[in-house]
Amino acid sequence: MEDFKRRVYEVVEVSSMGDKSSRAYDIMMNTAIIVSLIPMTFKKDMAMTFWLELFVTFIFLIDYAARVYTADYKMGYKSYKAYIAYILSPLALFDFISILPIIYWFTPVKSWIGLLRLFRAFRAIKLVRYSKTMIVISNVIRKVKKQLMAVLLLITVYIFMSAMLIFQLEPELFNNFFDALYWATISITTIGYGDISPVTPIGRMITMVSALVGVAVIALPSGIITAAYMNEINKKKSKYEL
């Protein structure tokens, strides 16, 4: 029984070199994920989308059950805590969320329940698990998450500061403070739709500063991620060379 459980774990995890069963499973899951996103390209539900949803949900349910069943191997220790820890992990939560849209089809009241259909979009995140490159990138982001959070905090503070300044300098330009936040966000990202444009010299000065800060906003996290990614790649190369 333990050998069977270990084999299930080996199959559902990302395929290793020469494991044809695991490779076939990865291809099947990737196909199911891509197919499951097709209903989101239609405006209305139909019989085809229902059967498609039913089929892919069945596959996702089997996959989720297999992963929970082998959670002790995944987490690296034998205890009921391993199952709880896995169920609460981000990828496991996305696996669970990807199953929920099927509830919409079997619920008479389809008002707020209809929002469950939007959870189909989260299925795309499942592709991360089956791409070795994406696994590397996710590991990189996990390693530099503190630096990225610091950058995000810095950006958030600047957005609020510039929004408060422009809101006080040109109050007639905005209906409420949220409009000022909207302006500050699109300015710092250098998009600048032009639907809200400051007219006073100091307001335009703040806009120009926001655009310049936006260049740093893009460059700073990109540099952090790129450096960490290259470091990860070099580590893998060194490991293979040894």
PDB file of C-alpha atoms in Angstrom:
ATOM      1  CA  MET A   1       0.000   0.000   0.000  1.00  0.00           C
ATOM      2  CA  GLU A   2       2.859   2.363   0.855  1.00  0.00           C
ATOM      3  CA  ASP A   3       4.539   1.580  -2.489  1.00  0.00           C
ATOM      4  CA  PHE A   4       1.296   2.447  -4.290  1.00  0.00           C
ATOM      5  CA  LYS A   5       1.071   5.735  -2.411  1.00  0.00           C
ATOM      6  CA  ARG A   6       4.659   6.627  -3.268  1.00  0.00           C
ATOM      7  CA  ARG A   7       4.017   5.817  -6.933  1.00  0.00           C
ATOM      8  CA  VAL A   8       0.929   8.059  -6.939  1.00  0.00           C
ATOM      9  CA  TYR A   9       3.087  10.849  -5.525  1.00  0.00           C
ATOM     10  CA  GLU A  10       5.732  10.327  -8.204  1.00  0.00           C
ATOM     11  CA  VAL A  11       3.117  10.465 -10.967  1.00  0.00           C
ATOM     12  CA  VAL A  12       1.240  13.574  -9.806  1.00  0.00           C
ATOM     13  CA  GLU A  13       4.426  15.564  -9.210  1.00  0.00           C
ATOM     14  CA  VAL A  14       6.316  17.224 -12.071  1.00  0.00           C
ATOM     15  CA  SER A  15       7.716  14.487 -14.285  1.00  0.00           C
ATOM     16  CA  SER A  16      11.262  13.325 -13.718  1.00  0.00           C
ATOM     17  CA  MET A  17      13.599  12.194 -16.472  1.00  0.00           C
ATOM     18  CA  GLY A  18      12.444   8.900 -17.978  1.00  0.00           C
ATOM     19  CA  ASP A  19       9.158   8.646 -16.054  1.00  0.00           C
ATOM     20  CA  LYS A  20       6.700   8.299 -18.939  1.00  0.00           C
ATOM     21  CA  SER A  21       3.637   7.925 -16.707  1.00  0.00           C
ATOM     22  CA  SER A  22       4.389  11.130 -14.857  1.00  0.00           C
ATOM     23  CA  ARG A  23       5.127  12.942 -18.116  1.00  0.00           C
ATOM     24  CA  ALA A  24       1.834  11.754 -19.615  1.00  0.00           C
ATOM     25  CA  TYR A  25       0.014  12.908 -16.467  1.00  0.00           C
ATOM     26  CA  ASP A  26       1.596  16.364 -16.737  1.00  0.00           C
ATOM     27  CA  ILE A  27       0.525  16.652 -20.387  1.00  0.00           C
ATOM     28  CA  MET A  28      -3.018  15.547 -19.495  1.00  0.00           C
ATOM     29  CA  MET A  29      -3.281  18.119 -16.684  1.00  0.00           C
ATOM     30  CA  ASN A  30      -1.887  20.929 -18.839  1.00  0.00           C
ATOM     31  CA  THR A  31      -4.416  20.069 -21.541  1.00  0.00           C
ATOM     32  CA  ALA A  32      -7.273  19.930 -19.010  1.00  0.00           C
ATOM     33  CA  ILE A  33      -6.300  23.336 -17.579  1.00  0.00           C
ATOM     34  CA  ILE A  34      -6.188  24.975 -21.019  1.00  0.00           C
ATOM     35  CA  VAL A  35      -9.476  23.346 -22.065  1.00  0.00           C
ATOM     36  CA  SER A  36     -11.130  24.427 -18.792  1.00  0.00           C
ATOM     37  CA  LEU A  37     -10.514  28.076 -19.713  1.00  0.00           C
ATOM     38  CA  ILE A  38     -12.462  27.786 -22.997  1.00  0.00           C
ATOM     39  CA  PRO A  39     -15.898  28.498 -21.388  1.00  0.00           C
ATOM     40  CA  MET A  40     -14.596  31.937 -20.375  1.00  0.00           C
ATOM     41  CA  THR A  41     -14.402  32.852 -24.077  1.00  0.00           C
ATOM     42  CA  PHE A  42     -18.205  32.525 -24.421  1.00  0.00           C
ATOM     43  CA  LYS A  43     -20.695  35.124 -23.235  1.00  0.00           C
ATOM     44  CA  LYS A  44     -23.426  32.610 -22.400  1.00  0.00           C
ATOM     45  CA  ASP A  45     -23.490  29.124 -20.950  1.00  0.00           C
ATOM     46  CA  MET A  46     -24.520  26.246 -23.184  1.00  0.00           C
ATOM     47  CA  ALA A  47     -24.646  22.462 -23.171  1.00  0.00           C
ATOM     48  CA  MET A  48     -21.098  22.190 -24.499  1.00  0.00           C
ATOM     49  CA  THR A  49     -19.659  24.349 -21.708  1.00  0.00           C
ATOM     50  CA  PHE A  50     -21.617  22.336 -19.125  1.00  0.00           C
ATOM     51  CA  TRP A  51     -20.171  18.980 -20.231  1.00  0.00           C
ATOM     52  CA  LEU A  52     -16.739  20.526 -20.622  1.00  0.00           C
ATOM     53  CA  GLU A  53     -16.938  21.938 -17.101  1.00  0.00           C
ATOM     54  CA  LEU A  54     -18.135  18.614 -15.719  1.00  0.00           C
ATOM     55  CA  PHE A  55     -15.325  16.698 -17.417  1.00  0.00           C
ATOM     56  CA  VAL A  56     -12.439  18.960 -16.372  1.00  0.00           C
ATOM     57  CA  THR A  57     -13.818  19.325 -12.828  1.00  0.00           C
ATOM     58  CA  PHE A  58     -13.781  15.537 -12.493  1.00  0.00           C
ATOM     59  CA  ILE A  59     -10.112  15.510 -13.547  1.00  0.00           C
ATOM     60  CA  PHE A  60      -9.277  18.354 -11.133  1.00  0.00           C
ATOM     61  CA  LEU A  61     -11.102  16.579  -8.320  1.00  0.00           C
ATOM     62  CA  ILE A  62      -9.129  13.357  -8.869  1.00  0.00           C
ATOM     63  CA  ASP A  63      -5.899  15.375  -9.010  1.00  0.00           C
ATOM     64  CA  TYR A  64      -6.757  17.236  -5.797  1.00  0.00           C
ATOM     65  CA  ALA A  65      -7.651  14.003  -3.987  1.00  0.00           C
ATOM     66  CA  ALA A  66      -4.397  12.352  -5.131  1.00  0.00           C
ATOM     67  CA  ARG A  67      -2.336  15.309  -3.922  1.00  0.00           C
ATOM     68  CA  VAL A  68      -4.033  15.399  -0.525  1.00  0.00           C
ATOM     69  CA  TYR A  69      -3.624  11.608  -0.282  1.00  0.00           C
ATOM     70  CA  THR A  70       0.155  11.929  -0.816  1.00  0.00           C
ATOM     71  CA  ALA A  71       0.582  15.154   1.191  1.00  0.00           C
ATOM     72  CA  ASP A  72       2.889  13.457   3.708  1.00  0.00           C
ATOM     73  CA  TYR A  73       5.396  12.750   0.915  1.00  0.00           C
ATOM     74  CA  LYS A  74       5.021  16.290  -0.411  1.00  0.00           C
ATOM     75  CA  MET A  75       5.553  17.944   2.980  1.00  0.00           C
ATOM     76  CA  GLY A  76       8.327  15.536   3.972  1.00  0.00           C
ATOM     77  CA  TYR A  77       6.969  14.227   7.267  1.00  0.00           C
ATOM     78  CA  LYS A  78       4.452  11.650   8.466  1.00  0.00           C
ATOM     79  CA  SER A  79       1.736  13.338  10.486  1.00  0.00           C
ATOM     80  CA  TYR A  80      -1.819  14.581  10.167  1.00  0.00           C
ATOM     81  CA  LYS A  81      -0.273  18.058  10.312  1.00  0.00           C
ATOM     82  CA  ALA A  82       1.287  17.395   6.908  1.00  0.00           C
ATOM     83  CA  TYR A  83      -2.173  17.031   5.375  1.00  0.00           C
ATOM     84  CA  ILE A  84      -3.438  20.212   7.041  1.00  0.00           C
ATOM     85  CA  ALA A  85      -0.311  22.138   6.022  1.00  0.00           C
ATOM     86  CA  TYR A  86      -0.676  20.999   2.418  1.00  0.00           C
ATOM     87  CA  ILE A  87      -4.405  21.781   2.218  1.00  0.00           C
ATOM     88  CA  LEU A  88      -3.666  25.330   3.415  1.00  0.00           C
ATOM     89  CA  SER A  89      -0.740  25.829   1.007  1.00  0.00           C
ATOM     90  CA  PRO A  90      -1.293  28.341  -1.862  1.00  0.00           C
ATOM     91  CA  LEU A  91      -1.239  25.822  -4.730  1.00  0.00           C
ATOM     92  CA  ALA A  92      -3.596  23.464  -2.872  1.00  0.00           C
ATOM     93  CA  LEU A  93      -6.004  26.351  -2.278  1.00  0.00           C
ATOM     94  CA  PHE A  94      -5.926  27.197  -5.981  1.00  0.00           C
ATOM     95  CA  ASP A  95      -6.589  23.512  -6.736  1.00  0.00           C
ATOM     96  CA  PHE A  96      -9.634  23.643  -4.467  1.00  0.00           C
ATOM     97  CA  ILE A  97     -10.858  26.947  -5.914  1.00  0.00           C
ATOM     98  CA  SER A  98     -10.577  25.539  -9.435  1.00  0.00           C
ATOM     99  CA  ILE A  99     -13.180  22.899  -8.506  1.00  0.00           C
ATOM    100  CA  LEU A 100     -15.752  25.333  -7.078  1.00  0.00           C
ATOM    101  CA  PRO A 101     -17.193  26.689 -10.387  1.00  0.00           C
ATOM    102  CA  ILE A 102     -19.084  23.407 -10.905  1.00  0.00           C
ATOM    103  CA  ILE A 103     -21.374  24.404  -8.001  1.00  0.00           C
ATOM    104  CA  TYR A 104     -22.872  27.094 -10.255  1.00  0.00           C
ATOM    105  CA  TRP A 105     -24.398  24.471 -12.567  1.00  0.00           C
ATOM    106  CA  PHE A 106     -26.182  22.610  -9.766  1.00  0.00           C
ATOM    107  CA  THR A 107     -27.538  25.565  -7.789  1.00  0.00           C
ATOM    108  CA  PRO A 108     -31.078  26.817  -8.468  1.00  0.00           C
ATOM    109  CA  VAL A 109     -30.293  30.329  -7.244  1.00  0.00           C
ATOM    110  CA  LYS A 110     -27.727  31.717  -9.671  1.00  0.00           C
ATOM    111  CA  SER A 111     -27.249  35.297  -8.529  1.00  0.00           C
ATOM    112  CA  TRP A 112     -24.149  35.647  -6.367  1.00  0.00           C
ATOM    113  CA  ILE A 113     -23.368  31.969  -6.987  1.00  0.00           C
ATOM    114  CA  GLY A 114     -22.634  33.044 -10.562  1.00  0.00           C
ATOM    115  CA  LEU A 115     -19.474  34.694  -9.268  1.00  0.00           C
ATOM    116  CA  LEU A 116     -18.043  31.212  -8.811  1.00  0.00           C
ATOM    117  CA  ARG A 117     -17.642  31.057 -12.595  1.00  0.00           C
ATOM    118  CA  LEU A 118     -14.964  33.719 -12.299  1.00  0.00           C
ATOM    119  CA  PHE A 119     -12.872  31.252 -10.307  1.00  0.00           C
ATOM    120  CA  ARG A 120     -12.159  29.503 -13.610  1.00  0.00           C
ATOM    121  CA  ALA A 121      -9.500  32.145 -14.215  1.00  0.00           C
ATOM    122  CA  PHE A 122      -7.545  30.830 -11.206  1.00  0.00           C
ATOM    123  CA  ARG A 123      -7.049  27.560 -13.060  1.00  0.00           C
ATOM    124  CA  ALA A 124      -4.381  29.234 -15.174  1.00  0.00           C
ATOM    125  CA  ILE A 125      -2.224  29.465 -12.022  1.00  0.00           C
ATOM    126  CA  LYS A 126      -2.194  25.662 -11.901  1.00  0.00           C
ATOM    127  CA  LEU A 127       0.026  25.734 -15.009  1.00  0.00           C
ATOM    128  CA  VAL A 128       2.861  26.943 -12.760  1.00  0.00           C
ATOM    129  CA  ARG A 129       3.084  23.498 -11.197  1.00  0.00           C
ATOM    130  CA  TYR A 130       3.635  21.725 -14.523  1.00  0.00           C
ATOM    131  CA  SER A 131       6.272  24.051 -15.988  1.00  0.00           C
ATOM    132  CA  LYS A 132       9.810  23.599 -14.703  1.00  0.00           C
ATOM    133  CA  THR A 133      10.693  27.123 -15.830  1.00  0.00           C
ATOM    134  CA  MET A 134       7.724  28.554 -13.938  1.00  0.00           C
ATOM    135  CA  ILE A 135       8.736  26.537 -10.878  1.00  0.00           C
ATOM    136  CA  VAL A 136      12.160  28.185 -11.017  1.00  0.00           C
ATOM    137  CA  ILE A 137      10.544  31.634 -11.336  1.00  0.00           C
ATOM    138  CA  SER A 138       8.171  30.961  -8.428  1.00  0.00           C
ATOM    139  CA  ASN A 139      11.144  29.828  -6.307  1.00  0.00           C
ATOM    140  CA  VAL A 140      12.989  33.019  -7.259  1.00  0.00           C
ATOM    141  CA  ILE A 141      10.028  35.207  -6.279  1.00  0.00           C
ATOM    142  CA  ARG A 142       9.713  33.322  -3.006  1.00  0.00           C
ATOM    143  CA  LYS A 143      13.377  34.045  -2.211  1.00  0.00           C
ATOM    144  CA  VAL A 144      13.123  37.781  -2.921  1.00  0.00           C
ATOM    145  CA  LYS A 145       9.608  38.306  -1.566  1.00  0.00           C
ATOM    146  CA  LYS A 146      10.871  40.515   1.289  1.00  0.00           C
ATOM    147  CA  GLN A 147      12.622  42.852  -1.143  1.00  0.00           C
ATOM    148  CA  LEU A 148       9.592  42.909  -3.424  1.00  0.00           C
ATOM    149  CA  MET A 149       7.299  43.647  -0.480  1.00  0.00           C
ATOM    150  CA  ALA A 150       9.568  46.543   0.482  1.00  0.00           C
ATOM    151  CA  VAL A 151       9.332  47.920  -3.065  1.00  0.00           C
ATOM    152  CA  LEU A 152       5.557  47.460  -3.038  1.00  0.00           C
ATOM    153  CA  LEU A 153       5.305  49.304   0.283  1.00  0.00           C
ATOM    154  CA  LEU A 154       7.419  52.151  -1.107  1.00  0.00           C
ATOM    155  CA  ILE A 155       5.214  52.388  -4.207  1.00  0.00           C
ATOM    156  CA  THR A 156       2.016  52.327  -2.138  1.00  0.00           C
ATOM    157  CA  VAL A 157       3.258  55.121   0.128  1.00  0.00           C
ATOM    158  CA  TYR A 158       4.234  57.239  -2.872  1.00  0.00           C
ATOM    159  CA  ILE A 159       0.853  56.667  -4.577  1.00  0.00           C
ATOM    160  CA  PHE A 160      -1.018  57.797  -1.462  1.00  0.00           C
ATOM    161  CA  MET A 161       1.260  60.804  -0.974  1.00  0.00           C
ATOM    162  CA  SER A 162       0.925  62.012  -4.582  1.00  0.00           C
ATOM    163  CA  ALA A 163      -2.850  61.338  -4.515  1.00  0.00           C
ATOM    164  CA  MET A 164      -3.278  63.412  -1.357  1.00  0.00           C
ATOM    165  CA  LEU A 165      -1.160  66.255  -2.759  1.00  0.00           C
ATOM    166  CA  ILE A 166      -2.974  66.432  -6.096  1.00  0.00           C
ATOM    167  CA  PHE A 167      -6.346  66.087  -4.371  1.00  0.00           C
ATOM    168  CA  GLN A 168      -5.601  69.146  -2.261  1.00  0.00           C
ATOM    169  CA  LEU A 169      -4.022  71.156  -5.076  1.00  0.00           C
ATOM    170  CA  GLU A 170      -6.725  70.475  -7.678  1.00  0.00           C
ATOM    171  CA  PRO A 171      -9.876  69.421  -5.790  1.00  0.00           C
ATOM    172  CA  GLU A 172     -12.181  70.436  -8.667  1.00  0.00           C
ATOM    173  CA  LEU A 173     -10.469  67.859 -10.908  1.00  0.00           C
ATOM    174  CA  PHE A 174     -11.600  64.875  -8.825  1.00  0.00           C
ATOM    175  CA  ASN A 175     -15.038  63.744  -7.667  1.00  0.00           C
ATOM    176  CA  ASN A 176     -13.565  61.874  -4.704  1.00  0.00           C
ATOM    177  CA  PHE A 177     -10.264  60.666  -3.257  1.00  0.00           C
ATOM    178  CA  PHE A 178     -10.517  57.345  -5.101  1.00  0.00           C
ATOM    179  CA  ASP A 179     -10.282  59.257  -8.404  1.00  0.00           C
ATOM    180  CA  ALA A 180      -7.065  60.817  -7.104  1.00  0.00           C
ATOM    181  CA  LEU A 181      -5.727  57.353  -6.225  1.00  0.00           C
ATOM    182  CA  TYR A 182      -6.674  56.162  -9.711  1.00  0.00           C
ATOM    183  CA  TRP A 183      -4.785  59.101 -11.257  1.00  0.00           C
ATOM    184  CA  ALA A 184      -1.726  58.501  -9.050  1.00  0.00           C
ATOM    185  CA  THR A 185      -1.640  54.792  -9.918  1.00  0.00           C
ATOM    186  CA  ILE A 186      -1.851  55.199 -13.695  1.00  0.00           C
ATOM    187  CA  SER A 187       0.679  58.050 -13.527  1.00  0.00           C
ATOM    188  CA  ILE A 188       3.280  56.083 -11.586  1.00  0.00           C
ATOM    189  CA  THR A 189       2.902  53.146 -13.983  1.00  0.00           C
ATOM    190  CA  THR A 190       3.560  55.602 -16.864  1.00  0.00           C
ATOM    191  CA  ILE A 191       0.304  54.586 -18.582  1.00  0.00           C
ATOM    192  CA  GLY A 192      -1.435  57.947 -18.291  1.00  0.00           C
ATOM    193  CA  TYR A 193      -4.804  57.449 -20.009  1.00  0.00           C
ATOM    194  CA  GLY A 194      -5.335  61.219 -20.170  1.00  0.00           C
ATOM    195  CA  ASP A 195      -8.909  61.053 -18.826  1.00  0.00           C
ATOM    196  CA  ILE A 196      -7.743  63.000 -15.743  1.00  0.00           C
ATOM    197  CA  SER A 197      -5.103  65.667 -16.423  1.00  0.00           C
ATOM    198  CA  PRO A 198      -3.840  68.283 -13.929  1.00  0.00           C
ATOM    199  CA  VAL A 199      -4.072  71.876 -15.205  1.00  0.00           C
ATOM    200  CA  THR A 200      -2.006  73.814 -12.662  1.00  0.00           C
ATOM    201  CA  PRO A 201       1.816  74.029 -13.016  1.00  0.00           C
ATOM    202  CA  ILE A 202       2.451  72.338  -9.675  1.00  0.00           C
ATOM    203  CA  GLY A 203      -0.047  69.610 -10.533  1.00  0.00           C
ATOM    204  CA  ARG A 204       1.745  68.947 -13.800  1.00  0.00           C
ATOM    205  CA  MET A 205       5.058  68.955 -11.929  1.00  0.00           C
ATOM    206  CA  ILE A 206       3.742  66.177  -9.656  1.00  0.00           C
ATOM    207  CA  THR A 207       2.640  64.266 -12.763  1.00  0.00           C
ATOM    208  CA  MET A 208       6.123  64.514 -14.290  1.00  0.00           C
ATOM    209  CA  VAL A 209       7.733  63.344 -11.041  1.00  0.00           C
ATOM    210  CA  SER A 210       5.284  60.417 -10.910  1.00  0.00           C
ATOM    211  CA  ALA A 211       6.227  59.429 -14.463  1.00  0.00           C
ATOM    212  CA  LEU A 212       9.935  59.497 -13.565  1.00  0.00           C
ATOM    213  CA  VAL A 213       9.297  57.506 -10.376  1.00  0.00           C
ATOM    214  CA  GLY A 214       7.359  55.049 -12.556  1.00  0.00           C
ATOM    215  CA  VAL A 215      10.548  54.245 -14.486  1.00  0.00           C
ATOM    216  CA  ALA A 216      12.226  53.285 -11.206  1.00  0.00           C
ATOM    217  CA  VAL A 217       9.113  51.340 -10.172  1.00  0.00           C
ATOM    218  CA  ILE A 218       9.495  49.139 -13.240  1.00  0.00           C
ATOM    219  CA  ALA A 219      13.303  48.900 -13.091  1.00  0.00           C
ATOM    220  CA  LEU A 220      13.738  48.142  -9.371  1.00  0.00           C
ATOM    221  CA  PRO A 221      11.686  44.927  -9.024  1.00  0.00           C
ATOM    222  CA  SER A 222      12.800  43.808 -12.501  1.00  0.00           C
ATOM    223  CA  GLY A 223      16.430  44.117 -11.415  1.00  0.00           C
ATOM    224  CA  ILE A 224      15.805  42.246  -8.165  1.00  0.00           C
ATOM    225  CA  ILE A 225      14.019  39.373  -9.923  1.00  0.00           C
ATOM    226  CA  THR A 226      16.543  39.185 -12.777  1.00  0.00           C
ATOM    227  CA  ALA A 227      19.524  39.039 -10.374  1.00  0.00           C
ATOM    228  CA  ALA A 228      17.848  36.317  -8.281  1.00  0.00           C
ATOM    229  CA  TYR A 229      16.857  34.383 -11.420  1.00  0.00           C
ATOM    230  CA  MET A 230      20.414  34.417 -12.797  1.00  0.00           C
ATOM    231  CA  ASN A 231      21.705  33.304  -9.398  1.00  0.00           C
ATOM    232  CA  GLU A 232      19.238  30.387  -9.414  1.00  0.00           C
ATOM    233  CA  ILE A 233      20.245  29.383 -12.956  1.00  0.00           C
ATOM    234  CA  ASN A 234      23.959  29.509 -12.070  1.00  0.00           C
ATOM    235  CA  LYS A 235      23.316  27.301  -9.024  1.00  0.00           C
ATOM    236  CA  LYS A 236      21.556  24.728 -11.204  1.00  0.00           C
ATOM    237  CA  LYS A 237      24.403  24.797 -13.740  1.00  0.00           C
ATOM    238  CA  SER A 238      26.972  24.287 -10.988  1.00  0.00           C
ATOM    239  CA  LYS A 239      24.958  21.368  -9.611  1.00  0.00           C
ATOM    240  CA  TYR A 240      24.839  19.674 -13.047  1.00  0.00           C
ATOM    241  CA  GLU A 241      28.543  20.239 -13.587  1.00  0.00           C
ATOM    242  CA  LEU A 242      29.335  18.530 -10.308  1.00  0.00           C
TER     243      LEU A 242
END
